[in-house]
Short mmCIF file of N, CA and C and ligand atoms in Angstrom, two decimals:
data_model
loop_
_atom_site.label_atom_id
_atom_site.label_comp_id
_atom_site.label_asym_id
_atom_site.label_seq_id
_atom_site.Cartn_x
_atom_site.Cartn_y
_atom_site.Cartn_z
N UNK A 1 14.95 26.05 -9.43
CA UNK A 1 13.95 25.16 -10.04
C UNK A 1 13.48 25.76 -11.35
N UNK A 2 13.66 25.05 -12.39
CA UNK A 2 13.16 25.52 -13.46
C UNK A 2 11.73 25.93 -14.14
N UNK A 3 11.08 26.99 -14.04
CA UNK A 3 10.03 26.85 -14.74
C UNK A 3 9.07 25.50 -15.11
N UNK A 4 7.61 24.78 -15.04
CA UNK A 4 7.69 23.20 -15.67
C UNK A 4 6.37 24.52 -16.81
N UNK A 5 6.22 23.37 -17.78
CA UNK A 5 5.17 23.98 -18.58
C UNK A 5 3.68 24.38 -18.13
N UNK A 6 3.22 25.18 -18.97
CA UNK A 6 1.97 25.40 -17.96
C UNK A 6 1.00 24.13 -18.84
N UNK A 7 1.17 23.01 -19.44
CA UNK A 7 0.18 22.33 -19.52
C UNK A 7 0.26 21.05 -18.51
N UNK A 8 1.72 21.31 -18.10
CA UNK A 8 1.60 19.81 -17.03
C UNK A 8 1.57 20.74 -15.74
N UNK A 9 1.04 22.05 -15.20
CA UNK A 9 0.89 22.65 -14.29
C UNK A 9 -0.46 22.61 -13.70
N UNK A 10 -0.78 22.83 -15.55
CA UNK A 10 -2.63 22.07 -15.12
C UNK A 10 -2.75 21.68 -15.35
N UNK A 11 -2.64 19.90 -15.64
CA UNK A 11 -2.70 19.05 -14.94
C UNK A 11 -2.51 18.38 -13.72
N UNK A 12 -1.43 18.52 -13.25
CA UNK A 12 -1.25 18.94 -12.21
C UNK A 12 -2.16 19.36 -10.91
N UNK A 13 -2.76 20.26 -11.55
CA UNK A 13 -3.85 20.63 -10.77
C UNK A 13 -5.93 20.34 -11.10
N UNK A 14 -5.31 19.56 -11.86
CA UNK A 14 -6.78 18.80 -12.16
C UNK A 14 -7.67 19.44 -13.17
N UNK A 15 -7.41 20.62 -13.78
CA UNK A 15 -7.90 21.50 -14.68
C UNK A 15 -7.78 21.48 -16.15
N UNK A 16 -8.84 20.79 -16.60
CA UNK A 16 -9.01 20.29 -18.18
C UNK A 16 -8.56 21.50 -19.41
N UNK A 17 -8.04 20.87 -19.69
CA UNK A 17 -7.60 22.10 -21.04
C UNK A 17 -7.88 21.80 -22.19
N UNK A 18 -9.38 22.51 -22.35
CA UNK A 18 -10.00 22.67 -23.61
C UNK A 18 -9.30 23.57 -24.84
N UNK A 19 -9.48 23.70 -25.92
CA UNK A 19 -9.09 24.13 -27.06
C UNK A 19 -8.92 25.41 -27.15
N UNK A 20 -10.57 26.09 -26.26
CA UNK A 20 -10.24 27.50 -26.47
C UNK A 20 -9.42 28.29 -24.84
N UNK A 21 -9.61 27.27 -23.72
CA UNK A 21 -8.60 27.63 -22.71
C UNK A 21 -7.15 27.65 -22.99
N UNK A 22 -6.54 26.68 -24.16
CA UNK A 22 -5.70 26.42 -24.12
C UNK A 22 -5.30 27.78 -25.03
N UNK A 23 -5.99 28.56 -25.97
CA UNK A 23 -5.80 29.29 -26.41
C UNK A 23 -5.09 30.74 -25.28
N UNK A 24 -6.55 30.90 -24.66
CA UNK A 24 -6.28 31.64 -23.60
C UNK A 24 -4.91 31.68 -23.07
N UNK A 25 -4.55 30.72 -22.24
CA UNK A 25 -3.35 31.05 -21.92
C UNK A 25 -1.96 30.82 -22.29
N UNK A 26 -2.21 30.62 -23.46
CA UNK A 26 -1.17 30.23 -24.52
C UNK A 26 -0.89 32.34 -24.66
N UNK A 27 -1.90 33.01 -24.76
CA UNK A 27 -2.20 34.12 -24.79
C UNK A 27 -1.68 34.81 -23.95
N UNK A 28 -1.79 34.40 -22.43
CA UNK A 28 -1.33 35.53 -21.60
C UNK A 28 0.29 35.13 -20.92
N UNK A 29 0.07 33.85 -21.43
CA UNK A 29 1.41 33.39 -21.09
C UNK A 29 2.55 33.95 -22.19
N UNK A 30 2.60 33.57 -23.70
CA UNK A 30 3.16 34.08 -24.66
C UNK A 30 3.87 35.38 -24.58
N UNK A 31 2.49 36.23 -24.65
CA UNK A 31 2.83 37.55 -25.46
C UNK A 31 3.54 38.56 -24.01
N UNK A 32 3.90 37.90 -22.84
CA UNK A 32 5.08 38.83 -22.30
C UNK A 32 4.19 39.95 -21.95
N UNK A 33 2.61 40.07 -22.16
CA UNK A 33 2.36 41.31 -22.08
C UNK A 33 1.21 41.30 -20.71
N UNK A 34 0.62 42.17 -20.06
CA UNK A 34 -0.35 42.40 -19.18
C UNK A 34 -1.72 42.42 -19.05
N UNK A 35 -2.49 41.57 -20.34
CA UNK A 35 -3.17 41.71 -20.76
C UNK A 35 -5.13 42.10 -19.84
N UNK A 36 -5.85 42.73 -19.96
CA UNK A 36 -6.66 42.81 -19.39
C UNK A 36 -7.87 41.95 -20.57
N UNK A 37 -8.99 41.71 -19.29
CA UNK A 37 -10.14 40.71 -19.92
C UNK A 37 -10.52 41.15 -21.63
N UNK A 38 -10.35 42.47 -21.40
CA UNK A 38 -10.90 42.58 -23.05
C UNK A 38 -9.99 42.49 -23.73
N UNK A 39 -8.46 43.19 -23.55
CA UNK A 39 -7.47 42.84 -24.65
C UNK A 39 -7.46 40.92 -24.87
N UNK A 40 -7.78 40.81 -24.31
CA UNK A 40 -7.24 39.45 -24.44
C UNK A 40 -8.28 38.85 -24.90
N UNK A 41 -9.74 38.83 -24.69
CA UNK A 41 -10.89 38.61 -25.60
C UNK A 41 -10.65 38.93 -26.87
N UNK A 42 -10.05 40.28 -27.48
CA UNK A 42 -9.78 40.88 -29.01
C UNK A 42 -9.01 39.43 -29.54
N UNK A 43 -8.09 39.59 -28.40
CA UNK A 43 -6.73 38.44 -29.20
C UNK A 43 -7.16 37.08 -29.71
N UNK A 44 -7.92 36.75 -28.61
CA UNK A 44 -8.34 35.36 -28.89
C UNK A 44 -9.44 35.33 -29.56
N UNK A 45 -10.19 35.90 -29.66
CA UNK A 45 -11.10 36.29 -31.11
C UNK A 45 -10.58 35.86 -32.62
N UNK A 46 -9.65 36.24 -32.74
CA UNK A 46 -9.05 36.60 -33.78
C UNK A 46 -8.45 34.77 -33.76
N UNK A 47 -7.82 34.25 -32.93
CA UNK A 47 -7.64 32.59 -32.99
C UNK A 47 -8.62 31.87 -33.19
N UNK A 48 -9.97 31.83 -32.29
CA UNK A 48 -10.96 31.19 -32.87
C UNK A 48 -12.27 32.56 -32.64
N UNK A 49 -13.13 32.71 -33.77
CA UNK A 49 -14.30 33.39 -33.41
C UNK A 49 -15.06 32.91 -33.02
N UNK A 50 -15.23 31.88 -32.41
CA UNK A 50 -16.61 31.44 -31.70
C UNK A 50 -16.02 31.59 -30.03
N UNK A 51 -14.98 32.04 -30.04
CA UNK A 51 -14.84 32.29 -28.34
C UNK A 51 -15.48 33.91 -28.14
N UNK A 52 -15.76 33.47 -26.92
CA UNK A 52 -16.73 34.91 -26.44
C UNK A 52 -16.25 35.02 -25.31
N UNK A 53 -17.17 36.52 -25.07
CA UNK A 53 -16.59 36.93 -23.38
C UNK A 53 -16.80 35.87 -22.28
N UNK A 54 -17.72 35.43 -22.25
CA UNK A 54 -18.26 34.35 -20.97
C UNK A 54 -17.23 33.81 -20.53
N UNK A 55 -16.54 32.86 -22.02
CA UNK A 55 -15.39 31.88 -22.21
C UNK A 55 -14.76 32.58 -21.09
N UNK A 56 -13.91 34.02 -21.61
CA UNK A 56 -13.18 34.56 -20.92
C UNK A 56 -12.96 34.99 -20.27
N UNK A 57 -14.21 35.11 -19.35
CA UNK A 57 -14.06 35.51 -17.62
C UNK A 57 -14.07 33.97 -17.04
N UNK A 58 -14.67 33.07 -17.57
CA UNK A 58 -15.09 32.17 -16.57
C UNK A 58 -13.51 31.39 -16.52
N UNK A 59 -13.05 31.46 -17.98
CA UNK A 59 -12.00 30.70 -17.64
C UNK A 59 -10.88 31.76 -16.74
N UNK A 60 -10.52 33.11 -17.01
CA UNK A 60 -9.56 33.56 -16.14
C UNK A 60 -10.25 33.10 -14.67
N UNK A 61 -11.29 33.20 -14.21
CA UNK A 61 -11.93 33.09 -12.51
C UNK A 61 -11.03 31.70 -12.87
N UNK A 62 -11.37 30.75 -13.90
CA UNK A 62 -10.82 29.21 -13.40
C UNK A 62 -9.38 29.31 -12.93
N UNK A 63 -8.75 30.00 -14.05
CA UNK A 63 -7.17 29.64 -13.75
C UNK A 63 -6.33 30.66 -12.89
N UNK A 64 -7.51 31.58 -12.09
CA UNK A 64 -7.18 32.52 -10.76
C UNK A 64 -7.05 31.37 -9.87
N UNK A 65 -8.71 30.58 -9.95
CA UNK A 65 -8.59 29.66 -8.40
C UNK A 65 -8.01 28.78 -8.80
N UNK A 66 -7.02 27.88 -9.81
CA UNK A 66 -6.21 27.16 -9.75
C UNK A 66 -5.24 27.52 -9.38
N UNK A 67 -4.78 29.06 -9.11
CA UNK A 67 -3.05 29.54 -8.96
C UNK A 67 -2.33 29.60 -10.32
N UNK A 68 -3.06 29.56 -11.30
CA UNK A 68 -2.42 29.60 -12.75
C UNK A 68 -2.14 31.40 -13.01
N UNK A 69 -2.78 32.08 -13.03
CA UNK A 69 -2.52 33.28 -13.00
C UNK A 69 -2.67 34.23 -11.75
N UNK A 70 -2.35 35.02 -12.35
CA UNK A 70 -2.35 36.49 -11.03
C UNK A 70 -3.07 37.54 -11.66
N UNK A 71 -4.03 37.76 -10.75
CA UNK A 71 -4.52 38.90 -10.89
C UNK A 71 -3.85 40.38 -10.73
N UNK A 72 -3.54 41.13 -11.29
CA UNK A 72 -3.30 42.48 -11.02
C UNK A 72 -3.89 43.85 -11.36
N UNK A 73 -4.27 44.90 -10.55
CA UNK A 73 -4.52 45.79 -10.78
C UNK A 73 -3.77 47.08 -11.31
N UNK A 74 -2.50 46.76 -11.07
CA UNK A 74 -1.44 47.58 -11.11
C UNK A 74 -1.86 49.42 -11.53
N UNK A 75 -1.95 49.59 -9.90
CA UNK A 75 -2.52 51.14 -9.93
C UNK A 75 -3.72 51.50 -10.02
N UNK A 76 -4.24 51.25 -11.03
CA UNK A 76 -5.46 51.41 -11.68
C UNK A 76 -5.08 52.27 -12.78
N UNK A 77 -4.38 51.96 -13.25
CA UNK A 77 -3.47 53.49 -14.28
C UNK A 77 -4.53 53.88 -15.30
N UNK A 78 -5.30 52.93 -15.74
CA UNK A 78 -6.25 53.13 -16.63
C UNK A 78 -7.24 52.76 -16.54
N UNK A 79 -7.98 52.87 -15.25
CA UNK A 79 -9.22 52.66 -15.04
C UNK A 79 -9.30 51.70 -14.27
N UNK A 80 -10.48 50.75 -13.71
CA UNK A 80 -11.08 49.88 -12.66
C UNK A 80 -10.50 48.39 -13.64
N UNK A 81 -9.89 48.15 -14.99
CA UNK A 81 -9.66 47.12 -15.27
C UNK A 81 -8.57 46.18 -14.50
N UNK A 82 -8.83 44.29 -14.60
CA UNK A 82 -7.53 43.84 -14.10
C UNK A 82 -6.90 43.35 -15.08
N UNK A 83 -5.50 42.82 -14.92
CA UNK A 83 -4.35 42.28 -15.90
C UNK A 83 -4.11 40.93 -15.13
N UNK A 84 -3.36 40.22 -16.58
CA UNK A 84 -3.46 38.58 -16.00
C UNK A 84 -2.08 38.38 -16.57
N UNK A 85 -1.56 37.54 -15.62
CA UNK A 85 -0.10 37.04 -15.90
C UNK A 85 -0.09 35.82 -15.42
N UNK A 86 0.68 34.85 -16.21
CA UNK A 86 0.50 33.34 -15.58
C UNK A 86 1.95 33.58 -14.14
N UNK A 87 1.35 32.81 -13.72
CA UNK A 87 2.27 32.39 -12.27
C UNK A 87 3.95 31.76 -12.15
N UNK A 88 3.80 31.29 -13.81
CA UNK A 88 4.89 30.57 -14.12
C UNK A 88 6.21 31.86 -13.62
N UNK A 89 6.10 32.59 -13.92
CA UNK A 89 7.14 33.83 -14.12
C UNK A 89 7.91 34.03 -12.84
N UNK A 90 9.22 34.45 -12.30
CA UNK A 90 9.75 34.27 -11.60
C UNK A 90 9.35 35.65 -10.96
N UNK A 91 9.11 35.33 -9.13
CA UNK A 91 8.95 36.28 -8.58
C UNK A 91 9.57 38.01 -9.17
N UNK A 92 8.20 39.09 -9.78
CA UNK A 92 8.92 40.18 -10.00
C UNK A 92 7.94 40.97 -9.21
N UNK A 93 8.36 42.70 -9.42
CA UNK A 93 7.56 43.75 -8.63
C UNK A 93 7.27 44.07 -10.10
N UNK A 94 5.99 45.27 -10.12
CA UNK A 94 5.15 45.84 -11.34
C UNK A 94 5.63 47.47 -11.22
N UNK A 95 6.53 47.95 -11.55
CA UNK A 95 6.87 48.98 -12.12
C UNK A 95 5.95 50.10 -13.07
N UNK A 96 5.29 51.03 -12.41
CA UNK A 96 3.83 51.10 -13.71
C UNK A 96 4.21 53.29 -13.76
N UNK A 97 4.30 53.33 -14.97
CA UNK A 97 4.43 54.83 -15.17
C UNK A 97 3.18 55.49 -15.22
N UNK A 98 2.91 56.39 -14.29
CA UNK A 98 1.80 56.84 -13.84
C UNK A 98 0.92 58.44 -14.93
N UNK A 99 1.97 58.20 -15.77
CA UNK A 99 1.70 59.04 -16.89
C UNK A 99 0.89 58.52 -17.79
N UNK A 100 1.80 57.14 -18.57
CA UNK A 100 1.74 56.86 -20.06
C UNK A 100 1.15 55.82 -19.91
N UNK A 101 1.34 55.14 -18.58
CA UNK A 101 0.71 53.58 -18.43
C UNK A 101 2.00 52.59 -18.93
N UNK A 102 2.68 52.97 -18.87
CA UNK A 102 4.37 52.18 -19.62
C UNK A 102 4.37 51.23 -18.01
N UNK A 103 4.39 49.89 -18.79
CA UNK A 103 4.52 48.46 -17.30
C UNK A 103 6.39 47.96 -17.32
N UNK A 104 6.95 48.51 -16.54
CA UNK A 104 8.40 47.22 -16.27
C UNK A 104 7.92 46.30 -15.58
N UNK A 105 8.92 45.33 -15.75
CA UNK A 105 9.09 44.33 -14.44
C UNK A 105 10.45 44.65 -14.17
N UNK A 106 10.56 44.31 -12.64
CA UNK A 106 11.38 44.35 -11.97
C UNK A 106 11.49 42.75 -11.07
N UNK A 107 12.72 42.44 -11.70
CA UNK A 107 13.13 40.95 -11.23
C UNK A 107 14.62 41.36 -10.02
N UNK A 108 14.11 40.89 -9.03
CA UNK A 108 15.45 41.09 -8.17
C UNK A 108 15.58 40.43 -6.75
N UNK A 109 16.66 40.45 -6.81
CA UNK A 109 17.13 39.75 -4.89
C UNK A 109 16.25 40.25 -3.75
N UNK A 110 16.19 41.97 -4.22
CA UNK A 110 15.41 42.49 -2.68
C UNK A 110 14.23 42.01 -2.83
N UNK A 111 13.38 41.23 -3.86
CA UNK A 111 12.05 40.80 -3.73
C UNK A 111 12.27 39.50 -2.83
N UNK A 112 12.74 38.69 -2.83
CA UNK A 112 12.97 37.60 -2.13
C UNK A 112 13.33 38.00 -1.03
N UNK A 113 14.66 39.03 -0.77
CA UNK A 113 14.57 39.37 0.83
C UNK A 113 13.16 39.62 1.33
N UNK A 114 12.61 40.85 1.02
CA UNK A 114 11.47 41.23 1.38
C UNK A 114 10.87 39.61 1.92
N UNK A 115 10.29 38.72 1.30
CA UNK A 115 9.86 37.74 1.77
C UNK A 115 9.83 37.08 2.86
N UNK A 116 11.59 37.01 2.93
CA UNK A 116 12.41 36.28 3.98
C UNK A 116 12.00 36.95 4.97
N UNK A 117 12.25 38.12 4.81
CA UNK A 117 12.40 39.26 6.18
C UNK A 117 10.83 39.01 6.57
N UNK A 118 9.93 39.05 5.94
CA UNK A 118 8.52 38.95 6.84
C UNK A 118 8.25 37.65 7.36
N UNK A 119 8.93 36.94 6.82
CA UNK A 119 8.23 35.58 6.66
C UNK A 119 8.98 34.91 8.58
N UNK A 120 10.63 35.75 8.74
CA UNK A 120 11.04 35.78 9.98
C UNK A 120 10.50 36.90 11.18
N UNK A 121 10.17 38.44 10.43
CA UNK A 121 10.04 39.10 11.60
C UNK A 121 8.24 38.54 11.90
N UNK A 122 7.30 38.62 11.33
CA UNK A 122 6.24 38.24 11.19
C UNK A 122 5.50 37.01 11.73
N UNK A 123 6.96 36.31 11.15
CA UNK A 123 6.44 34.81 11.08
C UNK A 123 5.34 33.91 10.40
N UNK A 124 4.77 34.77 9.15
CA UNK A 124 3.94 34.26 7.87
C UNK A 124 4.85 32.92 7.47
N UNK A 125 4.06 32.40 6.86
CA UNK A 125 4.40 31.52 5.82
C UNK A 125 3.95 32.32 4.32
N UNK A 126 4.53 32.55 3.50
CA UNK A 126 4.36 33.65 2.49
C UNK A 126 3.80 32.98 1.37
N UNK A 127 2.51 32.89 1.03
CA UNK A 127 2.20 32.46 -0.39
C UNK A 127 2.01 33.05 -1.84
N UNK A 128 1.65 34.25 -1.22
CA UNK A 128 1.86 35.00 -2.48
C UNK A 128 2.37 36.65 -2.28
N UNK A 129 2.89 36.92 -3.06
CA UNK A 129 3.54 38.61 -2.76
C UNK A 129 2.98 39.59 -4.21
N UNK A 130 2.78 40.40 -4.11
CA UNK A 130 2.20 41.33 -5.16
C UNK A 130 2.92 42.59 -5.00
N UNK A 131 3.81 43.50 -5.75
CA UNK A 131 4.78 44.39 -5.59
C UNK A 131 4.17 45.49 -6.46
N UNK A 132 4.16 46.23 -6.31
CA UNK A 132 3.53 47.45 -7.17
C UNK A 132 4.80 49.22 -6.96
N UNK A 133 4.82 49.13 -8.03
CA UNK A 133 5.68 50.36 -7.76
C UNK A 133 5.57 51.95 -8.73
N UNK A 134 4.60 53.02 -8.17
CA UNK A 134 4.09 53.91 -9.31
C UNK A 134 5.32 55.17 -9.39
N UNK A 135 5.75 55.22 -10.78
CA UNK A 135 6.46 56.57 -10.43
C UNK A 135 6.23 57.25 -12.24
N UNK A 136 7.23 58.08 -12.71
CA UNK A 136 6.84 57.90 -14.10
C UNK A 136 8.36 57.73 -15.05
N UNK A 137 8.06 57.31 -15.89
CA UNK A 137 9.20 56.54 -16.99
C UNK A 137 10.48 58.02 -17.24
N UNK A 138 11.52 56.70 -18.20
CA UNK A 138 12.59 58.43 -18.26
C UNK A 138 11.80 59.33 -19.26
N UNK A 139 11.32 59.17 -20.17
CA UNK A 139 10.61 59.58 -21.16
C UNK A 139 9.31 60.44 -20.60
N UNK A 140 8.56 60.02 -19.81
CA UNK A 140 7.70 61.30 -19.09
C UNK A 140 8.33 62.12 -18.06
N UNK A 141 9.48 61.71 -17.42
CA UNK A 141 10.41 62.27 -16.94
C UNK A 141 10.91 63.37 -17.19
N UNK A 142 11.36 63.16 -18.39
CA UNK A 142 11.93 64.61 -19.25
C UNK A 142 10.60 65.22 -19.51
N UNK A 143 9.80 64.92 -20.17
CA UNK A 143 8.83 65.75 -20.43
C UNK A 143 8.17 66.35 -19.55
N UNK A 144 8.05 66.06 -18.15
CA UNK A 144 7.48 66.66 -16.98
C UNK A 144 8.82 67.97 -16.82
N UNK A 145 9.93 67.36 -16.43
CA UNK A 145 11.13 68.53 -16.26
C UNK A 145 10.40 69.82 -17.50
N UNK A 146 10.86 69.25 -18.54
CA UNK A 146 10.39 70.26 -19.47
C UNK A 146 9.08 70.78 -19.40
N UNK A 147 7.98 70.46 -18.96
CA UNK A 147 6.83 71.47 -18.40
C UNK A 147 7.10 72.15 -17.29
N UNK A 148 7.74 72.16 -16.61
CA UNK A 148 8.16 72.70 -15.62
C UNK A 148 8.92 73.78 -15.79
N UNK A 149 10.23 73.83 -16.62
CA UNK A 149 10.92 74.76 -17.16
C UNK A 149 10.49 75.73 -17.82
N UNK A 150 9.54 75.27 -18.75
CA UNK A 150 8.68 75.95 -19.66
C UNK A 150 7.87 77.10 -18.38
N UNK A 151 7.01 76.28 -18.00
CA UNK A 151 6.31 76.94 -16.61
C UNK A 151 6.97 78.18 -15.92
N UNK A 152 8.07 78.29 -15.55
CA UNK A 152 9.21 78.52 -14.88
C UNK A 152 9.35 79.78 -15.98
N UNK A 153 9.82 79.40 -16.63
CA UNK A 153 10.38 80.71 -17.76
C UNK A 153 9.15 81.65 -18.45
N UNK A 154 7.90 81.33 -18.07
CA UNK A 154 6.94 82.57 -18.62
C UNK A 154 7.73 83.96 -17.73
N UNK A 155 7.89 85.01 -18.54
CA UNK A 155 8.07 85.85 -17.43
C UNK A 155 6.84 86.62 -16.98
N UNK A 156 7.49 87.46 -16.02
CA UNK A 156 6.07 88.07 -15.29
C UNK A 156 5.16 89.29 -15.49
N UNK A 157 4.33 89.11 -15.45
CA UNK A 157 2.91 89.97 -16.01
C UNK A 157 3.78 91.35 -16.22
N UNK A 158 4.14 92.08 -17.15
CA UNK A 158 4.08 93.43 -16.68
C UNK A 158 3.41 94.12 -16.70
N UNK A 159 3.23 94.79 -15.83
CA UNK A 159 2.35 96.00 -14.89
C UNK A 159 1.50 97.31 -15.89
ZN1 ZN B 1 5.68 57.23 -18.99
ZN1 ZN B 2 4.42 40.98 -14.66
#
């Protein structure tokens, strides 16, 4: 099933799309990125300045309880903030480097097994799945090896 747009999604779901909502998630939908309440306040600032924070909690709470976005915490890598992603996006897991804060997605078959498999051993009906996965990138990767080595090669006190 193809993706439908997110303006006939909400409609769809009965949820008026004002000028500066439409901004909003033109915003978190667009930019591919994870955005949390304030990055995304900066952004849309900058589209219209008369949008404010209020705008932008009240409308993410709106288009949480419509099913338009997802809330995520992913880790907490950088503190108690959440990230918003529209729903449109095809089932992925959140990949989050526990170093740098570097976000993948991970799009794949075993996410849908996973589903299946609970949805039979369990017997849920599955509405929503949230995948979180912390480890750290190749790039802090090496650089951890290399503190380590470094570490490793002081030699020892002499006496
Ligand atoms: Zn990293
Ligand atoms: Zn995502």
């Amino acid at each position: 099933m193809p993706p439908t747009g997110i303006q006939d999604s909400l409609r769809g779901r009965g949820v008026r799309l004002t000028r500066q909502r439409r901004i909003l998630l033109d915003l978190i939908d667009g930019s591919g990125l994870h955005l949390d309440a304030e990055s995304l306040y900066q952004l849309a600032k900058e589209k219209d300045p008369k949008l404010n924070r209020v705008t932008v909690y009240r409308s993410l709470k709106l288009f949480k309880e419509g099913g338009l976005v997802d809330e995520l915490d992913l880790m907490h890598h950088s503190g108690d903030q959440h990230y918003y992603e529209t729903r449109l996006k095809q089932e992925h897991a959140h990949v989050i480097c526990l170093r740098c804060g570097r976000i993948e997605e991970y799009f794949g078959e075993p996410l849908r097994e996973m589903r299946r498999q609970v949805e039979l051993d369990l017997g849920f009906e599955v509405q929503l799945t949230r995948t979180e996965i912390g480890g750290y990138c190749p790039h802090c990767k090496a650089l951890r090896a290399q503190e380590t080595k470094v570490g490793q090669a002081v030699p020892p006190a002499a006496n």
